[in-house]
GROMACS .gro file of C-alpha atoms in nm:
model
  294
    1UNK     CA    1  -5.244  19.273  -8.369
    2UNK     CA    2  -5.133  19.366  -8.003
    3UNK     CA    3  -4.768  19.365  -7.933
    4UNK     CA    4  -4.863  19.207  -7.598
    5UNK     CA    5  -5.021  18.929  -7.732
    6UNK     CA    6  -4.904  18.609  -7.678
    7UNK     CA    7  -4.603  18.500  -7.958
    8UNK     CA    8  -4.383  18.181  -8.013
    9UNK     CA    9  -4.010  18.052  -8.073
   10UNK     CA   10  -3.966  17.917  -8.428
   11UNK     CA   11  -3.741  17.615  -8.429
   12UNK     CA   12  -3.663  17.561  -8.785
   13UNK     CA   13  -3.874  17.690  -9.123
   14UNK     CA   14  -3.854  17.454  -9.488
   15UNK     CA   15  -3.994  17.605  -9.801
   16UNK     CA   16  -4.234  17.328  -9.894
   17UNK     CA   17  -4.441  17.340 -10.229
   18UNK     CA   18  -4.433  17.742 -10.287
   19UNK     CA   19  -4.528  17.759  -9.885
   20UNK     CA   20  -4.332  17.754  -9.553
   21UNK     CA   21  -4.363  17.469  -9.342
   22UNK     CA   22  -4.292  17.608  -8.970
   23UNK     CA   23  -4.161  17.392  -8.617
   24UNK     CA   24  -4.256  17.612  -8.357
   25UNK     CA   25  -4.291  17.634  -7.952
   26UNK     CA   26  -4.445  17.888  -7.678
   27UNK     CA   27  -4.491  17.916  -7.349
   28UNK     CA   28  -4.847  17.736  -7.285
   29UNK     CA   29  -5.030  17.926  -6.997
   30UNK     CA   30  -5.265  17.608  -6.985
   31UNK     CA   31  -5.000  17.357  -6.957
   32UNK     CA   32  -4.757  17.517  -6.756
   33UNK     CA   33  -4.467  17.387  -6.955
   34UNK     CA   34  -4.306  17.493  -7.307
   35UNK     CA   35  -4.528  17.304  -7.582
   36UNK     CA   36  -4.417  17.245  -7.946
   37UNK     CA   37  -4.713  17.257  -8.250
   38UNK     CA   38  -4.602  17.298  -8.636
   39UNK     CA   39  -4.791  17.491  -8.911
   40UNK     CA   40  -4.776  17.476  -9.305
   41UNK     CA   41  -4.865  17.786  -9.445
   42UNK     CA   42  -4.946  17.752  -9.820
   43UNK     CA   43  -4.840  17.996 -10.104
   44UNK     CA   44  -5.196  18.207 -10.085
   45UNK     CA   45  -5.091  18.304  -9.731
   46UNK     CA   46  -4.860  18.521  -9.838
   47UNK     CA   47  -5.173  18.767  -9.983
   48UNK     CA   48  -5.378  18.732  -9.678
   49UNK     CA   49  -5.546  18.515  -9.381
   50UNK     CA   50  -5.623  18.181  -9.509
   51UNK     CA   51  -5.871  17.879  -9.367
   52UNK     CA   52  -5.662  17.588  -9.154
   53UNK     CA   53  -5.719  17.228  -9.038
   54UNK     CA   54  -5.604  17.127  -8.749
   55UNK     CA   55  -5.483  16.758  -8.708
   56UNK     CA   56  -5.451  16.586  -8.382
   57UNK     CA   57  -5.188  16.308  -8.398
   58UNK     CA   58  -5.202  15.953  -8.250
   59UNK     CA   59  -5.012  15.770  -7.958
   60UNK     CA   60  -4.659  15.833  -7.951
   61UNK     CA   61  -4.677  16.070  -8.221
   62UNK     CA   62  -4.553  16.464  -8.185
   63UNK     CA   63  -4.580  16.789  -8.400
   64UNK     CA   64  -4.383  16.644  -8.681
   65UNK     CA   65  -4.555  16.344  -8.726
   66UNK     CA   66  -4.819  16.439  -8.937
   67UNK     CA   67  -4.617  16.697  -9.115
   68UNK     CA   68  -4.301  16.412  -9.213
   69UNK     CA   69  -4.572  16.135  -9.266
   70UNK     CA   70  -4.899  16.228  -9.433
   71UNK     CA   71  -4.825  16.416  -9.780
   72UNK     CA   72  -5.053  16.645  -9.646
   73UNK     CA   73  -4.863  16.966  -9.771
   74UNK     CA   74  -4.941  16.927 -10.154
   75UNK     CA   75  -5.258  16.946 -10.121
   76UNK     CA   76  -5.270  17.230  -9.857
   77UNK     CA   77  -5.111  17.443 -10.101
   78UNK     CA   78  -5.343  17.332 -10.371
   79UNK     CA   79  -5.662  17.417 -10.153
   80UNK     CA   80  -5.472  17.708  -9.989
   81UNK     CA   81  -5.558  17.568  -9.677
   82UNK     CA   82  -5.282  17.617  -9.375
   83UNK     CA   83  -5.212  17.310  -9.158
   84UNK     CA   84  -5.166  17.290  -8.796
   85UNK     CA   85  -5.060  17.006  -8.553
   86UNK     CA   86  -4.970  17.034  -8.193
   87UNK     CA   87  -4.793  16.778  -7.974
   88UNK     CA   88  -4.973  16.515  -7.821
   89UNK     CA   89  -4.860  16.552  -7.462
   90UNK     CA   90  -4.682  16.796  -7.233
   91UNK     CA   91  -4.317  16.685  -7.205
   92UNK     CA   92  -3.988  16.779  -7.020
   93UNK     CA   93  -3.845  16.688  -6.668
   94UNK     CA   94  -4.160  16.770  -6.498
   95UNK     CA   95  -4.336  16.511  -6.675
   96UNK     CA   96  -4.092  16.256  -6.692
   97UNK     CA   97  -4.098  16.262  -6.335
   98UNK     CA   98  -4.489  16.167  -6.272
   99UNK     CA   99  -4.520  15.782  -6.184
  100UNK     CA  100  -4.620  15.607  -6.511
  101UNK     CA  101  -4.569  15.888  -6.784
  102UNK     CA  102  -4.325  15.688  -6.928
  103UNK     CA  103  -4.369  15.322  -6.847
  104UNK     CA  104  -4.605  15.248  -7.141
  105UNK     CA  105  -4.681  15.344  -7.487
  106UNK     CA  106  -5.041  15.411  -7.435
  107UNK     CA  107  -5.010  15.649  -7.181
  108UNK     CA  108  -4.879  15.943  -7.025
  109UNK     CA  109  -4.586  16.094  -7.282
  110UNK     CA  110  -4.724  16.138  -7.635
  111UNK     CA  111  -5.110  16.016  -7.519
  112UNK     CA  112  -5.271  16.285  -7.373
  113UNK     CA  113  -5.565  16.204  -7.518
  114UNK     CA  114  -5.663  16.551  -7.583
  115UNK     CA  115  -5.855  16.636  -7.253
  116UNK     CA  116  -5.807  16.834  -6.907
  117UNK     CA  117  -5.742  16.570  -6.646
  118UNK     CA  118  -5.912  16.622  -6.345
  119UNK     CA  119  -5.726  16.351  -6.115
  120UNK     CA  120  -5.368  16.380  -5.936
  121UNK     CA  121  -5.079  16.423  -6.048
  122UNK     CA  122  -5.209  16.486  -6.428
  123UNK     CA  123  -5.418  16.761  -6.328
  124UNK     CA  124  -5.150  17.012  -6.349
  125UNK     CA  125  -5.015  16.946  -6.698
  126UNK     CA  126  -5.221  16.699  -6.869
  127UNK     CA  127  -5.460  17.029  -6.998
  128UNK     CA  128  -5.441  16.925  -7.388
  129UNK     CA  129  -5.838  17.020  -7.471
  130UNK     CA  130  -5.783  17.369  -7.311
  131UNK     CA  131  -5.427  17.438  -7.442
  132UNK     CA  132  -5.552  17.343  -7.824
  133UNK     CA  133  -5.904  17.523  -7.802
  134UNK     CA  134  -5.878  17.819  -7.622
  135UNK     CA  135  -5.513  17.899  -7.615
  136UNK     CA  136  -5.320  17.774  -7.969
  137UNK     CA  137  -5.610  17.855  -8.180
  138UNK     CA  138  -5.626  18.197  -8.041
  139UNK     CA  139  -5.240  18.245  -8.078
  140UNK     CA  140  -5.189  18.078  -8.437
  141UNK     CA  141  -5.511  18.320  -8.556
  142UNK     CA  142  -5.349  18.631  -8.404
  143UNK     CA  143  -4.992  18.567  -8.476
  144UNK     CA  144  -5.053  18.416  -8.854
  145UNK     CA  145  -5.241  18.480  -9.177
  146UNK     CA  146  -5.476  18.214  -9.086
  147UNK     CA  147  -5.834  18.302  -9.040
  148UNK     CA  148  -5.974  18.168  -8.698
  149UNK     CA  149  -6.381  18.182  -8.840
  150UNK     CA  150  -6.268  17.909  -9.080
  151UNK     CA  151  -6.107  17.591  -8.907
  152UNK     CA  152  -6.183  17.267  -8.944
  153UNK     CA  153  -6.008  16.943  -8.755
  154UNK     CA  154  -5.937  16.580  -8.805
  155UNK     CA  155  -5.723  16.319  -8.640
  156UNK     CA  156  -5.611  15.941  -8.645
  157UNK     CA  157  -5.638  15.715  -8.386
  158UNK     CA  158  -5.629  15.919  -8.046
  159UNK     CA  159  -5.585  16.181  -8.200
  160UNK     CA  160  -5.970  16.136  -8.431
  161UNK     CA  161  -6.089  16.087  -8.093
  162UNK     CA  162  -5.950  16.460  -8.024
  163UNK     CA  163  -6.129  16.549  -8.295
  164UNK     CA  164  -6.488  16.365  -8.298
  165UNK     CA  165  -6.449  16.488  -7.906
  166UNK     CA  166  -6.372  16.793  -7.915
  167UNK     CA  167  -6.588  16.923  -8.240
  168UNK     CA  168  -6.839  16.763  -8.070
  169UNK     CA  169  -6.773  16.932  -7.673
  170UNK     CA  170  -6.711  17.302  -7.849
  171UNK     CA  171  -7.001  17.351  -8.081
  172UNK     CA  172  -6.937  17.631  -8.365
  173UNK     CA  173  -6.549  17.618  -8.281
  174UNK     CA  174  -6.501  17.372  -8.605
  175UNK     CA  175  -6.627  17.394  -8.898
  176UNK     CA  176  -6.593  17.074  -9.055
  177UNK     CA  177  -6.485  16.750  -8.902
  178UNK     CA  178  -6.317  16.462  -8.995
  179UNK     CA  179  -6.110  16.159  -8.868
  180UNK     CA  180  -5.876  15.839  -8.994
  181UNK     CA  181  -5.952  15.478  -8.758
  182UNK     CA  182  -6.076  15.691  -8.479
  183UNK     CA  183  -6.122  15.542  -8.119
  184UNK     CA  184  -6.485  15.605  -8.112
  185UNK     CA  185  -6.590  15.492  -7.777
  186UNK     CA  186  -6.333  15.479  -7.599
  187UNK     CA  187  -6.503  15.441  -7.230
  188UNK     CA  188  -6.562  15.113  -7.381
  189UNK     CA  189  -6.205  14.964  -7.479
  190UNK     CA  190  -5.873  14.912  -7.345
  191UNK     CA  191  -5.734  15.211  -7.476
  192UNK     CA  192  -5.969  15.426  -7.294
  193UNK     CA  193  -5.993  15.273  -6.976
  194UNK     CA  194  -5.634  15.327  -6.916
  195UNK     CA  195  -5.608  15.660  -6.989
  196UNK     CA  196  -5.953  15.808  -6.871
  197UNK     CA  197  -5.881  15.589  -6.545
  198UNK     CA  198  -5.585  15.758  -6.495
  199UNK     CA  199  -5.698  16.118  -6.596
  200UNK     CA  200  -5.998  16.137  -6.452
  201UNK     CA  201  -6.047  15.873  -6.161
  202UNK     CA  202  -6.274  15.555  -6.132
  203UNK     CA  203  -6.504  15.672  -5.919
  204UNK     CA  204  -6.870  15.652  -6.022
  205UNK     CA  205  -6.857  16.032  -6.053
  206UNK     CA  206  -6.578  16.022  -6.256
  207UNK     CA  207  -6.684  15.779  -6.502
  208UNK     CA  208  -6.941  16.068  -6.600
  209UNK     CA  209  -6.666  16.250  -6.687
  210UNK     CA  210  -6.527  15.938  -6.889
  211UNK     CA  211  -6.854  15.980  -7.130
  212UNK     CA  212  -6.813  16.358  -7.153
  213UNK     CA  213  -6.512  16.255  -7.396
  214UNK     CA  214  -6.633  15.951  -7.562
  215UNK     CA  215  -6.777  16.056  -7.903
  216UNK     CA  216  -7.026  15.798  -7.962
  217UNK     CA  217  -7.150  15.881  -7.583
  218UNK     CA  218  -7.151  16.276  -7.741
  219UNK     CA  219  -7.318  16.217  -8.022
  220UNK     CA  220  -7.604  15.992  -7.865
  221UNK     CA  221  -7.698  16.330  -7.647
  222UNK     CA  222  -7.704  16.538  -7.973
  223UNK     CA  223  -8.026  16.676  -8.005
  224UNK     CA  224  -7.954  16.847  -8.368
  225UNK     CA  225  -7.721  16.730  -8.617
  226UNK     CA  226  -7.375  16.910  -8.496
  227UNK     CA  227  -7.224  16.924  -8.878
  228UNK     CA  228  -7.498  16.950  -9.114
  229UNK     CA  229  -7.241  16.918  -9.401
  230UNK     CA  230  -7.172  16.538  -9.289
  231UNK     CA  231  -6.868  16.373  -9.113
  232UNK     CA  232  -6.616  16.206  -9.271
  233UNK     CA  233  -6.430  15.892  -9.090
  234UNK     CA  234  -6.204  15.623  -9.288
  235UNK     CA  235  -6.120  15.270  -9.141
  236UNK     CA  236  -5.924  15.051  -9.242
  237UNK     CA  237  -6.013  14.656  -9.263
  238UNK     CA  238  -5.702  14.540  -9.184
  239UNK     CA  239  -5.604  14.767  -8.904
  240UNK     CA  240  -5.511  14.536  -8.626
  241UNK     CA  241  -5.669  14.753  -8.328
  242UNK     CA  242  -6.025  14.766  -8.518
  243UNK     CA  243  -6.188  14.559  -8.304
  244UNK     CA  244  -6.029  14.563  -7.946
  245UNK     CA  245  -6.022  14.942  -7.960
  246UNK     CA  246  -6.136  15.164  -8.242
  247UNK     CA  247  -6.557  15.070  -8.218
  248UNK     CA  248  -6.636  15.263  -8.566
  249UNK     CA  249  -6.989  15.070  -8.532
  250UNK     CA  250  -7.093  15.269  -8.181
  251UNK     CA  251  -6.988  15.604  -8.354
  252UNK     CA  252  -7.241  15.494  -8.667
  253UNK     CA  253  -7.511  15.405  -8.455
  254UNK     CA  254  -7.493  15.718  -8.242
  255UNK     CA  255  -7.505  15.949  -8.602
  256UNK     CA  256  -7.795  15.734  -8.679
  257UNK     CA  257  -8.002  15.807  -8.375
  258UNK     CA  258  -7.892  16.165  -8.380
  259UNK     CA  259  -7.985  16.206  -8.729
  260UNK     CA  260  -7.604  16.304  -8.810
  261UNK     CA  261  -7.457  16.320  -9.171
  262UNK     CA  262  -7.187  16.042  -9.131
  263UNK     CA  263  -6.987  15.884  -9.440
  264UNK     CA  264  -6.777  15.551  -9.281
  265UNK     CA  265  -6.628  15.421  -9.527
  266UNK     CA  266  -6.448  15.087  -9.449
  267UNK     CA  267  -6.163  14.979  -9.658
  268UNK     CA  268  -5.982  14.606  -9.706
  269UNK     CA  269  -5.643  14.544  -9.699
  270UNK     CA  270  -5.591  14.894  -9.537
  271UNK     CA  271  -5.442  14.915  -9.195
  272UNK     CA  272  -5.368  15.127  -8.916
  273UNK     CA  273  -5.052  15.314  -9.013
  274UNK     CA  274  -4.966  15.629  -9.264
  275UNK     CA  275  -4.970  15.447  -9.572
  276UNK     CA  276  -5.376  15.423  -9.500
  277UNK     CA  277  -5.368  15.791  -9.435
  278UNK     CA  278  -5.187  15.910  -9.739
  279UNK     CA  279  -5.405  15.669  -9.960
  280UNK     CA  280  -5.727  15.911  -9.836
  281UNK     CA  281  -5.597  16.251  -9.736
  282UNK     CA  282  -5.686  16.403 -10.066
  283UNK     CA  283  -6.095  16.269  -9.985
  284UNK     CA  284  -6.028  16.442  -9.613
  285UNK     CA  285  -5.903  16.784  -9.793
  286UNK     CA  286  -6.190  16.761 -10.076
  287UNK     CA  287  -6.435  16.737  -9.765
  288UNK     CA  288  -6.335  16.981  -9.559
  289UNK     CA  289  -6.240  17.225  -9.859
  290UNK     CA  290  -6.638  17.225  -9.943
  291UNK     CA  291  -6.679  17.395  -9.618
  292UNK     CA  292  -6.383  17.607  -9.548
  293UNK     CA  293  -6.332  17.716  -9.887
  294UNK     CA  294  -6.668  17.828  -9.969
   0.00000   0.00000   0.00000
């Protein structure tokens, strides 16, 4: 490991079921601000590099969402599998200060929807697909016992869009894939029109760029089956944005045509929120563990 390489601040550290669960920040070169991620590193770290999943939180989420919410670190330690989840957005002052970052919800602050935005003024900051792919994995694999041939990622929500999207835009980066209620087309919904409108423009040439990051448009141009060892996306029937904004239908479809391994299972009474994750995050860590762990 090079002295010069790129390193990080570590906010706080938690023993957590014989591992260390880590809150950590750097100076992004992609972003062009400080960004915060956290990492669980389980027990079997401590004899050597070990496979990781990355999850990509939804809106108005942060790093310790996942990490507080899912129950996730149990069964990282059983699989010795380390976890890692960055922020969902750039933040500080020079964010706060661009019109709209923090009017809504569903936009700007904690929704960066895990893409580069090409339009004004988000161009600048708003570089979430670059600063995950090509800058944190590079830094957590040289700075960590984590082994950066052997990652998988899954999301909920935006943030299994960020996944489906960006498996799907950087082929061989992940090995396995996975996602909980994810917006799976969303150049098609509410959601996505906002944010993509925003990012990228509306412009007829724009709105090519809107399908570049809509993973039912993605897999539809697919001409081989991206994860021959099968996706795995949970929904739940009772999540109250299934309809308007999630699409699971367009994503099966599109796996269908492409000839795609995809298991969607749908589930009553279940809705959008961390009780639906918890209920199927051992199913998410059995799936990806096939591949990761081999």
């Amino acid at each position: 490991m090079s002295d010069s390489a790129p390193s990080f601040q570590t906010l706080s550290s938690h023993a957590c079921f014989g591992g260390t669960q880590h809150f950590l920040s750097h100076e992004s070169r992609e972003i062009g601000l400080p960004m915060r991620f956290s990492v669980y590193l389980p027990p079997q770290a401590q004899r050597g590099p070990v496979p990781a999943l990355v999850y990509l939180a939804g809106l108005t989420c942060n790093e310790e969402t996942f990490m507080i919410k899912a129950g996730a670190q149990r069964l990282a330690a059983e699989h010795g599998i380390a976890l890692v989840a960055p922020d969902t957005s750039p933040r500080g002052p020079a964010v706060e200060q661009l019109p709209g970052a923090t009017e809504s919800w569903d936009f700007g602050i904690a929704a960066g929807f895990y893409l580069d935005a090409t339009a004004e003024p988000w161009a600048t900051h708003f570089r979430m697909e670059s600063w995950i792919v090509h800058e944190l994995l590079t830094l957590v694999a040289r700075r960590l016992p984590i082994d950066g041939q052997r990652i998988g990622v899954f999301g909920h929500s935006m943030g299994g869009h960020g996944a489906l999207t960006l498996a799907l835009r950087h082929p061989g980066r992940f090995a396995s894939l996975s996602a909980f209620a994810p917006i799976c087309a969303p150049s098609e919904c509410p959601w996505g029109e906002k944010a993509f409108g925003r990012y990228f423009g509306t412009s007829e040439d724009a709105r090519a760029q809107w399908l570049a990051h809509d993973a039912a448009a993605l897999m539809q141009s697919q001409t081989a089956s991206p994860y021959p060892d099968g996706i795995l996306v949970d929904q739940g029937l009772a999540d109250r944005f299934l309809v308007e904004q999630l699409h699971p239908e367009r994503l099966e479809a599109a796996c269908a045509a492409a000839g795609q391994a995809l298991t969607l299972r749908r589930h009553a009474g279940y809705d959008h929120g961390y009780y639906f994750i918890q209920s199927f995050m051992a199913d998410h860590f059995a799936h990806h563990a096939r591949t990761l762990c081999r």
